[in-house]
């Protein structure tokens, strides 16, 4: 059963990535691909700092900050230079590839012989690494979820949420939507880099390709979480769903790997799962609406609910 | 009229061309001039493409203009970005989906509007005191929204959403209220109700307002002044007693007289 616990421990640190992707993809409605570069940025920076003897907590905090800067860059490219969202993300991701190589000095950085958060705490508390990772992962996730719950409840947080829903209304209400997007993307990528900083310490190395496919992993976690917590009205529950989704995703991967699925096939399987999940939620939504068999299965995307309301209203208005 | 002679809005010869320098060039505003006194409630009519929406968007700062100046209460706002001008301006759009956040609660939308022109800080986004105030304001709309403050706005009807948007636009008593055919997407009964709320809010807050409408009867019945636009300019400006004497027929006649063309507005003609 150890491999399941390990999967859960990994899921909890990858959940930070999923929470970051949730901010860009769901809250800001911005398909941000910089994610693949920022998770590696977090891992490379933390590893480099650790090999230089830095305090693990400091390394983690600096990685978060670096991720924020990278996210703000994507936001800047999009809002100030008017580059489309996908391309802005790709540009940051591409630039970060070089940055990450420079930070690490090579494509790989081993942390075998350096002090990490996990090695120093397993020694200090004389506790098994898997249990320790579960505890750290749970605490960090709870702290991040609490912080996000608070932040998105503030005036600034509410204006970021509103920006993702109706930008024109936001500007009419005096919200600087360029600024809210930049802040939202900075926060999103900060969390993604934070995830990278934990991942490298957990697995004991950092690699330039660590981020490949991470956007899909983030999306898979969000979709699984939303499918399970489809009725969540409370924002904290939505966030919990995403963390649970990330854990389930990692456990499933751990199981298939346990049954000797070749590692190189994991990514194609993930892509397949996301496609299937997206298709099923769409289809289930339609079925649910027509026949009320499945109820509100899956996540009814905000704009779908909106256009439904629009259709209902339009039905009565034939004066135009 | 007010003795204070700084106009609340002063549009000084503004021009705006779309697709300049191409075969599709369209001069939407052509040296447009218009002054609004404090407390003016001006209805705006004109044919399709006359530049009514473009004028409102230019004032709101949706896009930069090519020439001229726009002053709000003596402040030159020509170069201020849209979100900064919002401190002075309340707006309601034609599309009921446009003015609110569908996926947020009624009270959350109002709380966002209550911070128009202010810094958005890390304070909680809505206070208990505000909730009480919002409840009273919603009750005045008489649409039953005061009991649904935590409902998502996406669940409201078009008329309810326009009424809410009006409330949001006037909540902070803007110096200028811009209404662009805000009843055009509603059925006649709902449109009348929303217009009634419009009148009420404008007189209650003593607002200066520009209301574009394609319904000539509404344009005559509401406000203290009426302007007609054609080819990016004001071609008729009537107020006071003279405005009260207007009829739809006399307006159409005045249009042909002043523009040398027949009045063309598909929706206005349907509504005659
Ligand atoms: N964003 C834009 N891009 C290009 N052309 C535009 C744009 N907005 C307006 N126009 C053009 O400018 C002219 C004025 O348009 P505007 O929307 O201001 O007219 P309007 O008076 O509001 O008409 P309507 O009664 O049809 O709403 C039209 O010829 C229109 O095609
Ligand atoms: Mg128009």
Coordinates of C-alpha atoms and ligand atoms in Angstrom, one line a residue:
Chain A
X1 CA 0.0 0.0 0.0
X2 CA 3.0 2.2 0.3
X3 CA 2.8 3.2 -3.4
X4 CA -0.7 4.6 -2.8
X5 CA 0.5 6.7 0.1
X6 CA 3.4 7.9 -2.0
X7 CA 0.9 8.8 -4.8
X8 CA -1.1 10.8 -2.3
X9 CA 1.9 12.6 -1.0
X10 CA 2.9 13.5 -4.6
X11 CA -0.7 14.5 -5.3
X12 CA -0.7 17.0 -2.5
X13 CA 2.3 18.9 -3.9
X14 CA 1.1 18.7 -7.5
X15 CA -2.2 20.1 -6.1
X16 CA -0.5 23.5 -5.8
X17 CA 0.0 23.4 -9.6
X18 CA -3.7 22.5 -10.0
X19 CA -4.7 25.5 -7.8
X20 CA -2.5 27.8 -9.9
X21 CA -4.0 26.5 -13.1
X22 CA -7.4 26.9 -11.6
X23 CA -6.7 30.6 -11.1
X24 CA -5.7 31.3 -14.7
X25 CA -7.9 28.8 -16.5
X26 CA -11.1 29.0 -14.5
X27 CA -11.1 32.3 -12.6
X28 CA -9.4 34.5 -15.2
X29 CA -10.6 32.5 -18.1
X30 CA -7.1 32.7 -19.5
X31 CA -5.5 29.6 -21.1
X32 CA -2.0 30.2 -19.7
X33 CA 0.7 27.9 -21.0
X34 CA 3.5 29.6 -19.1
X35 CA 2.7 27.0 -16.5
X36 CA 5.0 24.5 -18.1
X37 CA 7.9 26.9 -17.8
X38 CA 7.1 28.2 -14.3
X39 CA 6.8 24.8 -12.6
X40 CA 10.3 24.0 -13.9
X41 CA 11.4 27.5 -12.8
X42 CA 10.3 26.8 -9.3
X43 CA 12.1 23.4 -9.3
X44 CA 15.4 24.7 -10.9
X45 CA 15.6 27.8 -8.7
X46 CA 14.9 25.8 -5.5
X47 CA 17.4 23.1 -6.5
X48 CA 20.1 25.6 -7.4
X49 CA 19.6 27.5 -4.1
X50 CA 19.7 24.2 -2.1
X51 CA 22.9 23.1 -3.7
X52 CA 24.4 26.5 -2.7
X53 CA 23.3 25.6 0.9
X54 CA 20.3 27.9 1.2
X55 CA 17.6 27.3 3.8
X56 CA 14.9 25.1 2.2
X57 CA 12.1 27.4 3.3
X58 CA 13.9 30.4 1.9
X59 CA 14.4 28.5 -1.4
X60 CA 10.7 27.7 -1.5
X61 CA 9.7 31.3 -0.9
X62 CA 12.1 32.6 -3.5
X63 CA 10.7 30.1 -6.0
X64 CA 7.2 31.4 -5.4
X65 CA 8.4 35.0 -5.9
X66 CA 10.1 34.0 -9.2
X67 CA 7.0 32.3 -10.4
X68 CA 5.0 35.5 -9.6
X69 CA 7.4 37.5 -11.8
X70 CA 7.1 35.0 -14.7
X71 CA 3.3 35.1 -14.4
X72 CA 3.4 38.9 -14.4
X73 CA 5.5 38.8 -17.5
X74 CA 2.9 36.8 -19.3
X75 CA 0.3 39.2 -18.1
X76 CA 2.4 42.1 -19.3
X77 CA 2.8 40.6 -22.8
X78 CA -0.9 40.1 -23.1
X79 CA -2.3 43.3 -21.6
X80 CA 0.3 45.9 -22.6
X81 CA 1.7 44.4 -25.8
X82 CA -1.7 43.0 -26.8
X83 CA -0.3 39.5 -27.6
X84 CA -3.0 36.8 -27.5
X85 CA -3.2 34.8 -24.3
X86 CA -2.0 31.4 -25.6
X87 CA 1.0 33.1 -27.4
X88 CA 1.9 35.2 -24.4
X89 CA 2.1 32.0 -22.3
X90 CA 4.1 30.1 -25.0
X91 CA 6.6 33.0 -25.2
X92 CA 7.1 33.1 -21.4
X93 CA 7.4 29.3 -21.4
X94 CA 10.0 29.4 -24.2
X95 CA 12.0 32.1 -22.6
X96 CA 12.0 30.2 -19.3
X97 CA 13.5 27.2 -20.9
X98 CA 16.8 29.1 -21.4
X99 CA 16.4 30.8 -18.0
X100 CA 16.0 27.4 -16.3
X101 CA 19.0 26.0 -18.0
X102 CA 21.1 28.9 -16.9
X103 CA 19.8 28.6 -13.3
X104 CA 20.6 24.9 -13.1
X105 CA 23.8 25.1 -15.2
X106 CA 22.8 21.8 -16.8
X107 CA 19.6 19.9 -17.8
X108 CA 19.7 18.0 -14.5
X109 CA 20.4 18.9 -10.9
X110 CA 20.8 16.1 -8.3
X111 CA 19.9 16.9 -4.7
X112 CA 21.2 13.6 -3.3
X113 CA 23.8 15.1 -1.1
X114 CA 22.2 18.4 -0.2
X115 CA 19.9 19.3 2.7
X116 CA 16.2 19.6 1.5
X117 CA 13.1 20.2 3.5
X118 CA 12.4 16.5 3.5
X119 CA 15.8 15.2 4.5
X120 CA 16.3 17.8 7.2
X121 CA 12.8 17.1 8.7
X122 CA 12.9 13.3 8.5
X123 CA 16.2 13.5 10.4
X124 CA 14.9 16.0 13.0
X125 CA 11.6 14.4 13.6
X126 CA 12.8 10.8 13.0
X127 CA 9.7 10.1 10.8
X128 CA 9.2 8.1 7.6
X129 CA 9.6 10.3 4.5
X130 CA 6.2 9.3 3.1
X131 CA 4.3 10.2 6.2
X132 CA 6.3 13.4 6.5
X133 CA 5.4 14.3 2.9
X134 CA 1.8 13.6 3.6
X135 CA 1.9 16.0 6.6
X136 CA 3.8 18.7 4.8
X137 CA 1.6 18.4 1.7
X138 CA -1.6 18.6 3.8
X139 CA -0.5 21.6 5.8
X140 CA 0.8 23.5 2.8
X141 CA -2.4 22.8 0.8
X142 CA -4.6 23.9 3.7
X143 CA -2.6 27.1 4.1
X144 CA -2.7 27.9 0.4
X145 CA -6.5 27.1 0.2
X146 CA -7.1 29.4 3.2
X147 CA -5.0 32.2 1.7
X148 CA -6.9 31.9 -1.6
X149 CA -10.3 31.8 0.1
X150 CA -9.4 35.0 1.9
X151 CA -7.8 36.7 -1.1
X152 CA -10.6 36.1 -3.5
X153 CA -13.0 37.4 -0.9
X154 CA -11.3 40.8 -0.7
X155 CA -12.1 43.8 -2.9
X156 CA -9.1 43.1 -5.1
X157 CA -9.8 39.4 -5.3
X158 CA -13.4 40.1 -6.2
X159 CA -12.3 42.4 -9.0
X160 CA -10.0 39.7 -10.3
X161 CA -12.9 37.2 -10.3
X162 CA -15.1 39.8 -12.1
X163 CA -12.4 40.4 -14.7
X164 CA -12.6 36.7 -15.7
X165 CA -16.4 36.9 -16.1
X166 CA -17.1 40.3 -17.7
X167 CA -14.2 42.6 -18.6
X168 CA -16.2 45.3 -20.1
X169 CA -18.4 45.6 -17.1
X170 CA -15.2 45.7 -14.9
X171 CA -13.8 48.7 -16.8
X172 CA -17.1 50.5 -16.7
X173 CA -17.0 50.0 -12.9
X174 CA -13.5 51.4 -12.7
X175 CA -11.5 48.2 -12.5
X176 CA -8.1 48.3 -14.2
X177 CA -8.5 45.0 -15.9
X178 CA -4.9 45.0 -17.2
X179 CA -3.8 45.1 -13.6
X180 CA -6.2 42.5 -12.3
X181 CA -5.1 40.1 -15.0
X182 CA -1.4 40.7 -14.2
X183 CA -2.0 40.1 -10.5
X184 CA -4.1 37.0 -11.2
X185 CA -1.5 35.5 -13.5
X186 CA 1.3 36.4 -11.1
X187 CA -0.5 34.6 -8.2
X188 CA -1.3 31.6 -10.5
X189 CA 2.3 31.1 -11.6
X190 CA 3.6 31.8 -8.1
X191 CA 1.7 28.8 -6.9
X192 CA 2.8 26.7 -9.9
X193 CA 6.5 27.5 -9.2
X194 CA 5.8 26.7 -5.5
X195 CA 4.6 23.3 -6.6
X196 CA 7.9 22.9 -8.6
X197 CA 9.9 23.8 -5.5
X198 CA 8.3 21.0 -3.5
X199 CA 8.4 18.5 -6.3
X200 CA 12.2 18.8 -6.8
X201 CA 12.8 18.3 -3.1
X202 CA 10.4 15.4 -2.8
X203 CA 11.9 13.5 -5.8
X204 CA 15.5 14.6 -5.0
X205 CA 16.3 16.1 -8.4
X206 CA 15.3 18.7 -10.9
X207 CA 15.1 18.3 -14.6
X208 CA 14.6 20.7 -17.5
X209 CA 11.7 18.6 -18.8
X210 CA 9.9 18.5 -15.4
X211 CA 7.1 20.8 -16.7
X212 CA 6.3 19.0 -19.9
X213 CA 2.6 18.2 -19.9
X214 CA 2.0 20.0 -16.6
X215 CA -0.9 22.1 -17.9
X216 CA -2.7 18.9 -18.8
X217 CA -2.0 17.5 -15.4
X218 CA -3.4 20.6 -13.8
X219 CA -6.5 20.5 -16.0
X220 CA -7.0 16.8 -15.3
X221 CA -7.0 17.6 -11.5
X222 CA -9.4 20.4 -11.9
X223 CA -11.8 18.3 -14.0
X224 CA -11.7 15.4 -11.6
X225 CA -12.3 17.7 -8.7
X226 CA -15.2 19.5 -10.3
X227 CA -16.8 16.2 -11.3
X228 CA -16.7 15.0 -7.6
X229 CA -17.6 18.4 -6.0
X230 CA -20.1 19.4 -8.7
X231 CA -22.6 20.8 -6.3
X232 CA -20.0 22.9 -4.4
X233 CA -21.4 26.3 -3.8
X234 CA -18.7 27.4 -1.4
X235 CA -15.4 28.5 -2.8
X236 CA -13.4 26.6 -0.1
X237 CA -15.2 23.4 -1.2
X238 CA -14.3 24.1 -4.8
X239 CA -10.7 24.5 -3.8
X240 CA -10.9 21.3 -1.8
X241 CA -12.2 19.5 -4.8
X242 CA -9.2 20.6 -6.9
X243 CA -6.8 19.3 -4.2
X244 CA -8.7 16.0 -4.0
X245 CA -8.7 15.8 -7.8
X246 CA -4.9 16.2 -7.9
X247 CA -4.5 13.5 -5.3
X248 CA -6.8 11.1 -7.2
X249 CA -4.9 11.8 -10.4
X250 CA -1.6 10.9 -8.8
X251 CA -3.0 7.8 -7.1
X252 CA -4.4 6.6 -10.4
X253 CA -1.0 7.1 -12.0
X254 CA 0.7 5.3 -9.1
X255 CA -1.6 2.4 -9.6
X256 CA -1.1 2.0 -13.3
X257 CA 2.6 2.3 -12.9
X258 CA 2.4 -0.3 -10.1
X259 CA 0.8 -2.6 -12.7
X260 CA 3.8 -2.1 -15.0
X261 CA 2.4 0.4 -17.4
X262 CA 5.5 1.9 -19.2
X263 CA 6.3 5.3 -17.8
X264 CA 6.5 6.8 -21.2
X265 CA 2.8 6.1 -21.8
X266 CA 1.6 8.0 -18.8
X267 CA 1.3 11.3 -20.6
X268 CA -0.8 10.0 -23.5
X269 CA -3.0 8.3 -21.0
X270 CA -3.4 11.6 -19.1
X271 CA -4.3 13.5 -22.3
X272 CA -6.8 10.8 -23.1
X273 CA -8.4 11.0 -19.6
X274 CA -8.7 14.8 -20.0
X275 CA -10.3 14.6 -23.4
X276 CA -12.7 11.9 -22.1
X277 CA -13.6 13.8 -19.0
X278 CA -14.2 17.0 -21.0
X279 CA -16.4 15.1 -23.4
X280 CA -18.3 13.3 -20.7
X281 CA -19.0 16.4 -18.7
X282 CA -20.3 18.3 -21.7
X283 CA -22.5 15.3 -22.7
X284 CA -23.7 14.7 -19.2
X285 CA -24.6 18.3 -18.9
X286 CA -26.8 18.2 -22.0
X287 CA -28.4 14.9 -20.8
X288 CA -28.9 16.3 -17.4
X289 CA -30.6 19.4 -18.7
X290 CA -32.9 17.7 -21.0
X291 CA -34.0 14.8 -18.8
X292 CA -32.9 15.7 -15.3
X293 CA -31.6 12.2 -14.9
X294 CA -28.1 13.1 -14.0
X295 CA -28.9 16.4 -12.2
X296 CA -26.2 19.0 -12.5
X297 CA -23.5 16.4 -13.3
X298 CA -20.1 17.7 -13.8
X299 CA -19.4 21.4 -13.8
X300 CA -21.9 23.5 -15.7
X301 CA -19.5 26.1 -17.1
X302 CA -20.4 29.6 -16.1
X303 CA -20.9 30.9 -19.6
X304 CA -23.2 28.0 -20.5
X305 CA -25.4 28.8 -17.6
X306 CA -25.4 32.4 -18.7
X307 CA -26.3 31.7 -22.3
X308 CA -29.1 29.5 -21.1
X309 CA -30.6 32.4 -19.2
X310 CA -30.1 34.6 -22.3
X311 CA -32.0 32.1 -24.4
X312 CA -34.8 31.9 -22.0
X313 CA -35.1 35.7 -22.0
X314 CA -34.7 36.0 -25.8
X315 CA -37.7 33.6 -26.1
X316 CA -40.0 36.2 -24.8
X317 CA -38.6 39.2 -26.7
X318 CA -39.6 39.3 -30.3
X319 CA -39.9 43.1 -30.5
X320 CA -36.5 43.6 -32.1
Chain B
X1 CA -31.1 76.2 -15.6
X2 CA -28.3 76.2 -13.2
X3 CA -26.3 79.3 -12.6
X4 CA -23.1 77.3 -12.4
X5 CA -21.8 77.7 -15.9
X6 CA -19.2 75.0 -16.0
X7 CA -20.9 72.4 -18.2
X8 CA -21.1 68.9 -16.6
X9 CA -20.0 67.5 -20.0
X10 CA -18.3 69.4 -22.7
X11 CA -17.6 67.7 -26.0
X12 CA -15.4 70.0 -28.1
X13 CA -15.2 69.1 -31.8
X14 CA -14.3 65.5 -31.4
X15 CA -13.6 63.3 -34.4
X16 CA -13.3 59.5 -34.7
X17 CA -12.7 57.5 -37.8
X18 CA -12.8 53.7 -37.9
X19 CA -10.4 51.9 -40.4
X20 CA -8.7 55.2 -41.3
X21 CA -6.8 55.3 -44.5
X22 CA -8.6 52.2 -46.0
X23 CA -11.4 51.8 -48.4
X24 CA -13.6 51.0 -45.4
X25 CA -12.8 54.3 -43.7
X26 CA -15.9 55.4 -41.7
X27 CA -16.0 58.8 -40.0
X28 CA -18.2 58.0 -37.1
X29 CA -17.8 61.3 -35.3
X30 CA -17.2 64.4 -37.4
X31 CA -16.3 67.4 -35.3
X32 CA -19.1 66.7 -32.8
X33 CA -19.8 69.4 -30.2
X34 CA -22.2 69.1 -27.3
X35 CA -22.4 70.8 -23.9
X36 CA -24.5 69.3 -21.1
X37 CA -25.5 71.5 -18.2
X38 CA -25.6 70.2 -14.7
X39 CA -28.8 68.2 -14.3
X40 CA -29.5 67.9 -18.0
X41 CA -31.3 64.7 -19.0
X42 CA -30.8 64.5 -22.7
X43 CA -32.4 61.9 -25.0
X44 CA -30.5 61.1 -28.2
X45 CA -32.0 59.9 -31.4
X46 CA -30.7 59.4 -34.9
X47 CA -30.6 57.0 -37.8
X48 CA -28.5 53.8 -38.0
X49 CA -24.8 54.6 -37.9
X50 CA -25.4 58.2 -36.9
X51 CA -22.7 57.9 -34.3
X52 CA -24.8 57.7 -31.1
X53 CA -23.0 54.7 -29.6
X54 CA -19.7 56.0 -30.8
X55 CA -20.3 59.3 -29.0
X56 CA -21.1 57.5 -25.7
X57 CA -18.1 55.2 -26.1
X58 CA -15.8 58.1 -26.8
X59 CA -17.0 59.9 -23.7
X60 CA -16.5 56.7 -21.7
X61 CA -13.1 56.2 -23.1
X62 CA -13.6 52.8 -24.7
X63 CA -11.3 53.9 -27.5
X64 CA -9.0 57.0 -28.1
X65 CA -10.5 59.7 -30.3
X66 CA -8.7 61.3 -33.3
X67 CA -9.2 64.9 -32.3
X68 CA -11.0 67.3 -30.0
X69 CA -11.5 67.3 -26.3
X70 CA -13.8 65.9 -23.7
X71 CA -14.3 67.6 -20.4
X72 CA -16.3 66.3 -17.5
X73 CA -17.2 68.9 -14.9
X74 CA -14.3 71.0 -16.1
X75 CA -11.7 68.2 -16.0
X76 CA -10.2 67.2 -19.4
X77 CA -10.5 63.4 -19.5
X78 CA -9.6 63.0 -23.2
X79 CA -6.4 61.1 -22.3
X80 CA -7.7 59.2 -19.3
X81 CA -8.1 55.4 -19.7
X82 CA -11.5 54.0 -19.5
X83 CA -11.2 52.6 -16.0
X84 CA -10.1 56.0 -14.6
X85 CA -12.9 57.8 -16.3
X86 CA -15.3 55.4 -14.7
X87 CA -14.9 57.4 -11.5
X88 CA -17.1 60.1 -13.1
X89 CA -19.3 57.9 -15.3
X90 CA -22.1 55.4 -14.8
X91 CA -23.1 53.3 -17.8
X92 CA -25.8 50.9 -18.9
X93 CA -25.5 49.0 -22.2
X94 CA -28.0 47.7 -24.7
X95 CA -27.2 44.1 -23.9
X96 CA -28.5 43.1 -20.5
X97 CA -25.7 40.6 -20.2
X98 CA -23.1 43.3 -20.5
X99 CA -23.6 45.4 -17.4
X100 CA -23.3 42.7 -14.7
X101 CA -21.3 39.6 -13.8
X102 CA -23.6 36.7 -14.4
X103 CA -21.6 34.3 -12.3
X104 CA -21.5 36.5 -9.2
X105 CA -24.2 37.2 -6.7
X106 CA -26.4 40.3 -6.8
X107 CA -24.8 41.7 -3.7
X108 CA -21.3 41.0 -5.0
X109 CA -22.1 42.9 -8.2
X110 CA -23.4 45.8 -6.1
X111 CA -20.3 45.7 -3.9
X112 CA -18.1 46.0 -7.0
X113 CA -20.2 49.0 -8.2
X114 CA -20.0 50.6 -4.7
X115 CA -16.2 50.8 -5.2
X116 CA -16.2 52.6 -8.5
X117 CA -13.6 55.2 -8.5
X118 CA -12.0 53.9 -5.4
X119 CA -8.9 51.7 -4.7
X120 CA -9.6 48.0 -4.5
X121 CA -7.8 47.0 -1.4
X122 CA -7.4 43.8 0.6
X123 CA -10.4 44.7 2.8
X124 CA -13.3 42.2 2.7
X125 CA -15.3 42.8 -0.5
X126 CA -18.6 43.5 1.1
X127 CA -19.6 44.8 4.6
X128 CA -22.6 44.1 6.7
X129 CA -23.6 47.8 6.6
X130 CA -23.5 47.7 2.8
X131 CA -25.8 44.7 2.7
X132 CA -28.4 46.6 4.6
X133 CA -28.1 49.6 2.2
X134 CA -28.2 47.4 -0.8
X135 CA -31.3 45.6 0.5
X136 CA -33.1 49.0 0.9
X137 CA -32.1 50.1 -2.6
X138 CA -33.2 46.8 -4.2
X139 CA -36.5 47.1 -2.4
X140 CA -37.1 50.4 -4.1
X141 CA -36.9 48.8 -7.5
X142 CA -39.9 46.8 -6.5
X143 CA -38.8 43.6 -8.3
X144 CA -38.4 41.4 -5.3
X145 CA -34.6 41.3 -5.7
X146 CA -34.1 42.3 -2.0
X147 CA -34.9 38.8 -1.0
X148 CA -32.5 37.2 -3.5
X149 CA -29.3 39.1 -2.7
X150 CA -27.1 36.0 -2.8
X151 CA -28.6 34.7 -6.0
X152 CA -26.4 34.6 -9.1
X153 CA -27.2 37.5 -11.5
X154 CA -27.2 35.0 -14.4
X155 CA -30.5 33.7 -13.1
X156 CA -32.3 37.1 -13.4
X157 CA -34.4 38.1 -16.4
X158 CA -33.2 40.8 -18.8
X159 CA -35.3 43.5 -17.3
X160 CA -34.2 42.6 -13.8
X161 CA -30.6 42.7 -14.9
X162 CA -31.0 46.1 -16.6
X163 CA -32.7 47.5 -13.4
X164 CA -29.8 46.1 -11.4
X165 CA -27.2 47.6 -13.8
X166 CA -29.0 51.0 -13.5
X167 CA -28.7 50.7 -9.7
X168 CA -25.0 49.8 -10.0
X169 CA -24.4 52.7 -12.4
X170 CA -26.1 55.3 -10.2
X171 CA -25.0 53.9 -6.8
X172 CA -22.1 56.2 -6.5
X173 CA -23.9 59.2 -8.0
X174 CA -21.8 59.6 -11.1
X175 CA -21.3 63.0 -12.6
X176 CA -22.6 61.5 -15.9
X177 CA -24.9 58.7 -16.7
X178 CA -24.6 57.1 -20.2
X179 CA -27.5 54.9 -21.3
X180 CA -27.1 53.3 -24.8
X181 CA -30.5 51.9 -25.8
X182 CA -30.7 50.2 -22.5
X183 CA -34.3 49.2 -23.0
X184 CA -34.0 48.0 -26.6
X185 CA -33.6 44.3 -25.7
X186 CA -36.7 44.3 -23.4
X187 CA -40.3 43.6 -24.1
X188 CA -42.5 46.8 -24.1
X189 CA -43.9 46.3 -20.6
X190 CA -40.4 45.6 -19.1
X191 CA -39.0 48.5 -21.1
X192 CA -41.6 50.8 -19.6
X193 CA -40.7 49.6 -16.1
X194 CA -37.0 50.1 -16.6
X195 CA -37.6 53.6 -18.0
X196 CA -39.7 54.4 -14.9
X197 CA -36.8 53.3 -12.7
X198 CA -34.4 55.3 -14.9
X199 CA -36.4 58.5 -14.4
X200 CA -36.7 57.8 -10.7
X201 CA -32.9 57.3 -10.2
X202 CA -32.0 60.3 -12.3
X203 CA -34.2 62.7 -10.4
X204 CA -33.3 61.1 -7.0
X205 CA -29.5 61.5 -7.6
X206 CA -30.0 64.7 -9.6
X207 CA -27.9 63.2 -12.4
X208 CA -26.8 64.6 -15.7
X209 CA -27.6 61.9 -18.3
X210 CA -27.4 61.0 -22.0
X211 CA -30.0 58.4 -23.0
X212 CA -29.8 57.0 -26.6
X213 CA -33.1 55.5 -27.7
X214 CA -34.6 54.3 -30.9
X215 CA -38.1 54.9 -29.6
X216 CA -39.1 58.5 -30.6
X217 CA -42.0 58.6 -28.2
X218 CA -39.7 57.7 -25.3
X219 CA -37.2 60.3 -26.5
X220 CA -40.0 63.0 -26.4
X221 CA -41.5 61.8 -23.1
X222 CA -38.3 61.6 -21.1
X223 CA -35.7 64.2 -20.2
X224 CA -35.6 67.9 -20.5
X225 CA -33.7 68.1 -23.8
X226 CA -33.5 66.1 -27.0
X227 CA -30.8 65.9 -29.6
X228 CA -30.8 64.3 -33.0
X229 CA -27.6 63.0 -34.6
X230 CA -26.7 62.5 -38.2
X231 CA -23.3 61.7 -39.8
X232 CA -21.4 62.1 -36.6
X233 CA -22.9 65.5 -35.7
X234 CA -25.7 67.0 -33.7
X235 CA -28.3 68.3 -36.2
X236 CA -31.1 69.2 -33.8
X237 CA -31.1 70.3 -30.2
X238 CA -34.4 71.2 -28.5
X239 CA -35.2 71.7 -24.9
X240 CA -37.8 73.0 -22.5
X241 CA -41.2 74.0 -23.8
X242 CA -40.2 73.4 -27.4
X243 CA -39.3 69.8 -26.6
X244 CA -42.7 69.2 -24.9
X245 CA -44.4 70.3 -28.1
X246 CA -42.6 67.7 -30.3
X247 CA -44.4 64.9 -32.0
X248 CA -42.9 61.9 -33.8
X249 CA -44.1 63.3 -37.1
X250 CA -42.6 66.7 -36.4
X251 CA -39.3 65.0 -35.5
X252 CA -39.2 63.1 -38.7
X253 CA -39.9 66.2 -40.7
X254 CA -37.2 68.1 -38.8
X255 CA -34.8 65.3 -39.6
X256 CA -35.3 65.5 -43.4
X257 CA -35.1 69.3 -43.2
X258 CA -31.8 69.3 -41.3
X259 CA -30.1 66.4 -43.0
X260 CA -31.5 66.5 -46.5
X261 CA -32.2 62.8 -46.2
X262 CA -35.0 60.5 -45.2
X263 CA -34.9 59.2 -41.6
X264 CA -33.5 55.7 -41.6
X265 CA -33.5 53.7 -38.5
X266 CA -35.0 50.2 -38.9
X267 CA -35.9 49.9 -35.3
X268 CA -37.3 53.4 -34.9
X269 CA -39.6 52.9 -37.9
X270 CA -40.8 49.6 -36.5
X271 CA -41.6 51.4 -33.2
X272 CA -43.5 54.3 -34.7
Ligands
LIG1 N1 -15.8 49.4 -33.4 C1 -16.1 49.8 -34.6 N2 -15.4 49.4 -35.7 C2 -15.6 49.8 -36.9 N3 -16.7 50.7 -37.2 C3 -17.5 51.1 -36.2 C4 -17.2 50.6 -34.9 N4 -18.2 51.2 -34.1 C5 -19.0 51.9 -34.9 N5 -18.5 51.8 -36.2 C6 -19.1 52.5 -37.4 O1 -19.3 53.9 -37.0 C7 -20.5 54.4 -37.5 C8 -21.4 54.9 -36.3 O2 -21.8 53.8 -35.5 P1 -22.6 53.9 -34.1 O3 -22.6 52.5 -33.6 O4 -22.1 55.0 -33.3 O5 -24.0 54.2 -34.7 P2 -25.4 54.4 -33.8 O6 -25.8 55.8 -34.0 O7 -25.2 53.9 -32.5 O8 -26.3 53.5 -34.7 P3 -27.4 52.4 -34.2 O9 -28.7 53.1 -34.1 O10 -27.4 51.4 -35.3 O11 -27.0 51.8 -32.9 C9 -21.2 53.2 -38.2 O12 -21.0 53.4 -39.6 C10 -20.5 52.0 -37.7 O13 -20.4 51.0 -38.7
LIG2 MG1 -25.9 52.3 -31.3

